Coordinates of C-alpha atoms in Angstrom, one line a residue:
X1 CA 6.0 -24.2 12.2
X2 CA 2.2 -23.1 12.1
X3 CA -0.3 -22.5 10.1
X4 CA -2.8 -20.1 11.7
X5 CA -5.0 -16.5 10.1
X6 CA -3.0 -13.9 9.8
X7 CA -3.5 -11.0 12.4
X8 CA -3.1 -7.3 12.5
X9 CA -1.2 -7.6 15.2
X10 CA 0.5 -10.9 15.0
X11 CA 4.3 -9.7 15.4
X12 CA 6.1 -8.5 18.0
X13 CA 7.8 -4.9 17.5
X14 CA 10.7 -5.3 16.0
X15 CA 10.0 -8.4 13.7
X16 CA 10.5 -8.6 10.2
X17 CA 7.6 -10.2 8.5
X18 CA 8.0 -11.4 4.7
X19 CA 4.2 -12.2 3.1
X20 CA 4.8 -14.1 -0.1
X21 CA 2.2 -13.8 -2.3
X22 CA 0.6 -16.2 -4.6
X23 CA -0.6 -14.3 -7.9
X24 CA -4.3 -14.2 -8.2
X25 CA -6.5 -16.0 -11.1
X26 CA -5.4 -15.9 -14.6
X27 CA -7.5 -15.9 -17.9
X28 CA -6.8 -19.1 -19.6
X29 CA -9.8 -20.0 -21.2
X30 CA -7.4 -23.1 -23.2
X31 CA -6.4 -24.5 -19.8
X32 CA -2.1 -24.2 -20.9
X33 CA 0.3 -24.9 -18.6
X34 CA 1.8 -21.2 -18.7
X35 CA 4.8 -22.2 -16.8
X36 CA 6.9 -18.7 -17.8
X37 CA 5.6 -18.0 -21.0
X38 CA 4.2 -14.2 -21.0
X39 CA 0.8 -12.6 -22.0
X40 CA -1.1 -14.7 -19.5
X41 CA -2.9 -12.0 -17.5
X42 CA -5.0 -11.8 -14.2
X43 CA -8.9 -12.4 -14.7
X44 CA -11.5 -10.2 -14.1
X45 CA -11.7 -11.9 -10.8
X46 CA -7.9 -12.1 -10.3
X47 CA -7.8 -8.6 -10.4
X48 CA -10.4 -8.2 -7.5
X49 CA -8.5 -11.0 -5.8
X50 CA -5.9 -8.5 -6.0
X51 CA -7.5 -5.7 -5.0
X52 CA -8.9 -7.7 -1.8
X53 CA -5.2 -8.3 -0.9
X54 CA -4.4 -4.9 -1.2
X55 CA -7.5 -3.8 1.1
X56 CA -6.5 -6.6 3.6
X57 CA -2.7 -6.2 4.0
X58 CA -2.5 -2.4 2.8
X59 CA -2.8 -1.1 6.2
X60 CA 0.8 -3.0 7.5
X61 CA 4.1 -1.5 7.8
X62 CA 4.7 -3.1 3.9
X63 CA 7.8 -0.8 2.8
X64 CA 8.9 -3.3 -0.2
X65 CA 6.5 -4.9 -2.7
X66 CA 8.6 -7.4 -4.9
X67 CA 7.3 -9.2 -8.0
X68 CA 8.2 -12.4 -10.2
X69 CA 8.3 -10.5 -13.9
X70 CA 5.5 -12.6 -14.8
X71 CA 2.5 -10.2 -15.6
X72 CA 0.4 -12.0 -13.2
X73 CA 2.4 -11.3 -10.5
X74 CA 3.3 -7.8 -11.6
X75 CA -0.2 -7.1 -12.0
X76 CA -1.5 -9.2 -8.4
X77 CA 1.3 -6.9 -7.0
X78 CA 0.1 -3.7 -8.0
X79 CA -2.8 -2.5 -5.6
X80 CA -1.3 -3.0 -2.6
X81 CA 2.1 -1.0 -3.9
X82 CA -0.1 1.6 -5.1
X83 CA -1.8 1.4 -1.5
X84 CA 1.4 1.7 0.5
X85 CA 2.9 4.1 -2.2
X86 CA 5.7 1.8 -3.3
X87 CA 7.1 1.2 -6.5
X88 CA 6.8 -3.0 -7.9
X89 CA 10.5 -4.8 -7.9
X90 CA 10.8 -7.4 -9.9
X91 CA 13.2 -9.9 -8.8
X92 CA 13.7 -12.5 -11.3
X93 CA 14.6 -15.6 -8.0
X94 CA 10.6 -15.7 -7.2
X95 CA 9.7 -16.4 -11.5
X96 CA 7.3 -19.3 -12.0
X97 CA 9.4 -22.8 -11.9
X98 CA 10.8 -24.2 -15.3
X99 CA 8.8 -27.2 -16.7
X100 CA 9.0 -29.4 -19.6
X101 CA 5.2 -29.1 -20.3
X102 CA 4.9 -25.8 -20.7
X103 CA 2.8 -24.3 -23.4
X104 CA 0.4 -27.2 -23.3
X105 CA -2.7 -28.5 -22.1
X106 CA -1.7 -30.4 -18.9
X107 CA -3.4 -32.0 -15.8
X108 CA -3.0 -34.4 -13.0
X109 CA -4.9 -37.2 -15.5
X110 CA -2.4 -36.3 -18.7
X111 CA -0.1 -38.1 -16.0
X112 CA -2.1 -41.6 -17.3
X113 CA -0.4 -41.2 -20.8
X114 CA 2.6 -43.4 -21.7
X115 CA 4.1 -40.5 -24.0
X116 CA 4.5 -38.5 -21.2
X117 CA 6.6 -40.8 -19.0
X118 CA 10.2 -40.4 -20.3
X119 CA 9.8 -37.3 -18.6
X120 CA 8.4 -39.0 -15.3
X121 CA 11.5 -41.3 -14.2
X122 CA 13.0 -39.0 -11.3
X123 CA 10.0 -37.3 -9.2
X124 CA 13.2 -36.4 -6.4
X125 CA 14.3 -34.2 -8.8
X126 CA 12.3 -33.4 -10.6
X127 CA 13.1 -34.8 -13.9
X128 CA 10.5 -32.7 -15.6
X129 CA 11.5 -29.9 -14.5
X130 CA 13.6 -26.8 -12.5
X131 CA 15.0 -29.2 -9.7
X132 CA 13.5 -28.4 -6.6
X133 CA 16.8 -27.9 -4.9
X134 CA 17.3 -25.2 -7.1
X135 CA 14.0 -23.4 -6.6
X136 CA 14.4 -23.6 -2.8
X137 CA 17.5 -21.5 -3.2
X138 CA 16.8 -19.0 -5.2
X139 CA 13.2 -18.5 -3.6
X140 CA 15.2 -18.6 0.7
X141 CA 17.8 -16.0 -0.7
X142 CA 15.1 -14.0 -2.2
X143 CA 13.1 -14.6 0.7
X144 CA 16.4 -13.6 2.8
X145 CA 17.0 -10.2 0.9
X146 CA 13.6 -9.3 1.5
X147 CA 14.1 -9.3 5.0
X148 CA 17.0 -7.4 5.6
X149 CA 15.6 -4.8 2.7
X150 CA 12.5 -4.7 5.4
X151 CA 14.1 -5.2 8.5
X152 CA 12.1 -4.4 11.3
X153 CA 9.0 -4.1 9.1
X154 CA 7.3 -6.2 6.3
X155 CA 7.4 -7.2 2.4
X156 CA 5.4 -8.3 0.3
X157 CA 6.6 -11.1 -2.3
X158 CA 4.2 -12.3 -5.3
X159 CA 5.8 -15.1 -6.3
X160 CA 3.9 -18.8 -8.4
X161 CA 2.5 -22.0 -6.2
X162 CA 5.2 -24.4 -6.7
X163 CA 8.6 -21.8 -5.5
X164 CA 6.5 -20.5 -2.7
X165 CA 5.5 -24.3 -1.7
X166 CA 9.0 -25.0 -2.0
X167 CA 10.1 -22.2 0.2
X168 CA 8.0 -22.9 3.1
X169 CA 9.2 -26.7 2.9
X170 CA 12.7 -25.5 2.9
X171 CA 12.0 -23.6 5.6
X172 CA 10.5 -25.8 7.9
X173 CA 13.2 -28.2 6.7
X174 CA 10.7 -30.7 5.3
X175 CA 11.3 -33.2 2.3
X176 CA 10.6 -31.6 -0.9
X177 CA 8.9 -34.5 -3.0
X178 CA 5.2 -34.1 -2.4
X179 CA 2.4 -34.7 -4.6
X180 CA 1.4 -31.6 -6.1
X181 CA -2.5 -31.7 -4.4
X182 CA -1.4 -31.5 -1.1
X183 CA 0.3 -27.9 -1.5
X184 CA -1.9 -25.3 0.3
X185 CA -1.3 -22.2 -1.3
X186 CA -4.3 -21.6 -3.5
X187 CA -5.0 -18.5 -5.5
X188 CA -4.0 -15.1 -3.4
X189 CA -2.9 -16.8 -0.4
X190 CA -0.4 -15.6 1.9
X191 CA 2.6 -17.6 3.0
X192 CA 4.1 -15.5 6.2
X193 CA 7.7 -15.9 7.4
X194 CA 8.1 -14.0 10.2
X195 CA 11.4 -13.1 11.5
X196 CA 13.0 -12.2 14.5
X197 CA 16.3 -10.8 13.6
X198 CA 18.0 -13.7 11.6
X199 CA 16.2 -16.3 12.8
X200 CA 12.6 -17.4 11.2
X201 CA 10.0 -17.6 14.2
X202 CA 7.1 -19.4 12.3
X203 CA 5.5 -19.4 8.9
X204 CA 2.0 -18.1 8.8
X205 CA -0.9 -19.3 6.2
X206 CA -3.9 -17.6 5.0
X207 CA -6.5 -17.0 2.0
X208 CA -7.9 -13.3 2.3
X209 CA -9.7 -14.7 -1.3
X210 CA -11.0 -18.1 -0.8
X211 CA -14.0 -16.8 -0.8
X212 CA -13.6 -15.4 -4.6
X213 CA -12.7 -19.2 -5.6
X214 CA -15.5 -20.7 -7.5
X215 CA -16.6 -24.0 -5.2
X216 CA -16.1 -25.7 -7.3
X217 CA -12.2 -25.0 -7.6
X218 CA -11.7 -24.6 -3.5
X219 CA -9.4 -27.4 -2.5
X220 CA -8.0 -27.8 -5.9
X221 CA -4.5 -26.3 -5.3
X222 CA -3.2 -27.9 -8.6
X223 CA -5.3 -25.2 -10.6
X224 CA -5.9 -21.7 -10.5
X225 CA -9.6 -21.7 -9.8
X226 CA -12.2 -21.9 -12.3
X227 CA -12.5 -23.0 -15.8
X228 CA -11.0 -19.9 -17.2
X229 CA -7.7 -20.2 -14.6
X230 CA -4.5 -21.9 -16.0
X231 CA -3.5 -25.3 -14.9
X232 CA -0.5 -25.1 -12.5
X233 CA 2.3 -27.0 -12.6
X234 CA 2.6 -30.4 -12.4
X235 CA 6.3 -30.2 -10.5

């Protein structure tokens, strides 16, 4: 599999190209781990991460947008449906993962404290957490039905870091314990699985926002960019 920019004219006629979407930054001026608890909302900038997705993909032969119900992603999802005049589907398989620290302030160093570690014993499963067998299902036959809704043309997906990480490892058939810095898919970024017929050709990579990303935040796949960005999960 490759990572590589994505370009306009990338796929051969006939291909089925899913783009699955990481939501853009969210307000979370208390840094909570979110996880799936609603009323977290795209940023001021998230929303023009948004938008700069819709002005950079909105041109494609996208005939399905498809959202997690999260607002995040509804709301990431919504200018480039309203740019190819489709209507948001929410499908419930590409909702953030489940996680035993969500609602709380949570980092990469809260991993130092003992009280935390009854949680920590199995990092194959994860024992904090949605098992990571179980997200790679639900996100491939998401990621399946997508395609044959789109056949011969393209989908959009907005889907949360960790299932769309765990997709792509799935699909390159890579092991899915990782440490969560290492995932690239930051804020907006584009995971492309292109398809010829059944059979998945490569998976594409690409940030049409890095540029919005504070500099502070680039690199930092384990948040959401910037101080007012939630913390991501720590599955």
């Amino acid at each position: 599999m490759t990572s590589q920019p994505l370009a306009a004219d990338d796929d051969a006629s006939g291909d089925t190209v899913v783009h699955v979407l990481r939501h853009g930054e969210v307000h979370n001026p208390d840094g909570i781990l979110y996880g799936r608890k609603p009323g977290f909302h795209l940023s001021e900038r998230g929303q023009a991460m948004a938008q700069r997705i819709a002005d950079t993909i909105g041109h494609r032969d996208i005939t399905h947008v498809i959202a997690s119900p999260l607002e995040r992603a509804q709301e990431t999802a919504a200018p480039t449906a309203a740019a190819r005049g489709l209507e948001v589907l929410t499908d419930d398989r590409v909702i953030e993962s489940e996680n035993d620290f969500e609602g709380t302030p949570f980092s990469l160093s809260s991993l130092t404290q003992p009280q935390i570690w009854p949680k920590l014993w199995n990092p194959f499963r994860p024992s904090w957490g949605e098992p990571y067998a179980d997200i790679a299902r639900r996100m491939s036959s998401a990621i399946k039905d997508a395609r044959d809704a789109a056949d011969g043309h393209e989908a959009l997906v907005v889907s949360h870091q960790l299932p769309i990480w765990i997709a792509r490892l799935a699909a390159e058939g890579r092991w899915f314990v990782h440490d969560p810095r290492s995932r690239r898919c930051s804020v907006c970024s584009l995971t492309s699985f292109h398809f010829r017929g059944g059979r998945l050709l490569r998976v594409v990579y690409s940030e049409p926002a890095a540029d919005m990303i504070p500099i502070s935040e680039r690199g930092k796949n384990f948040s959401s960019g910037g101080r007012g960005a939630a913390q991501e999960q720590a599955s």
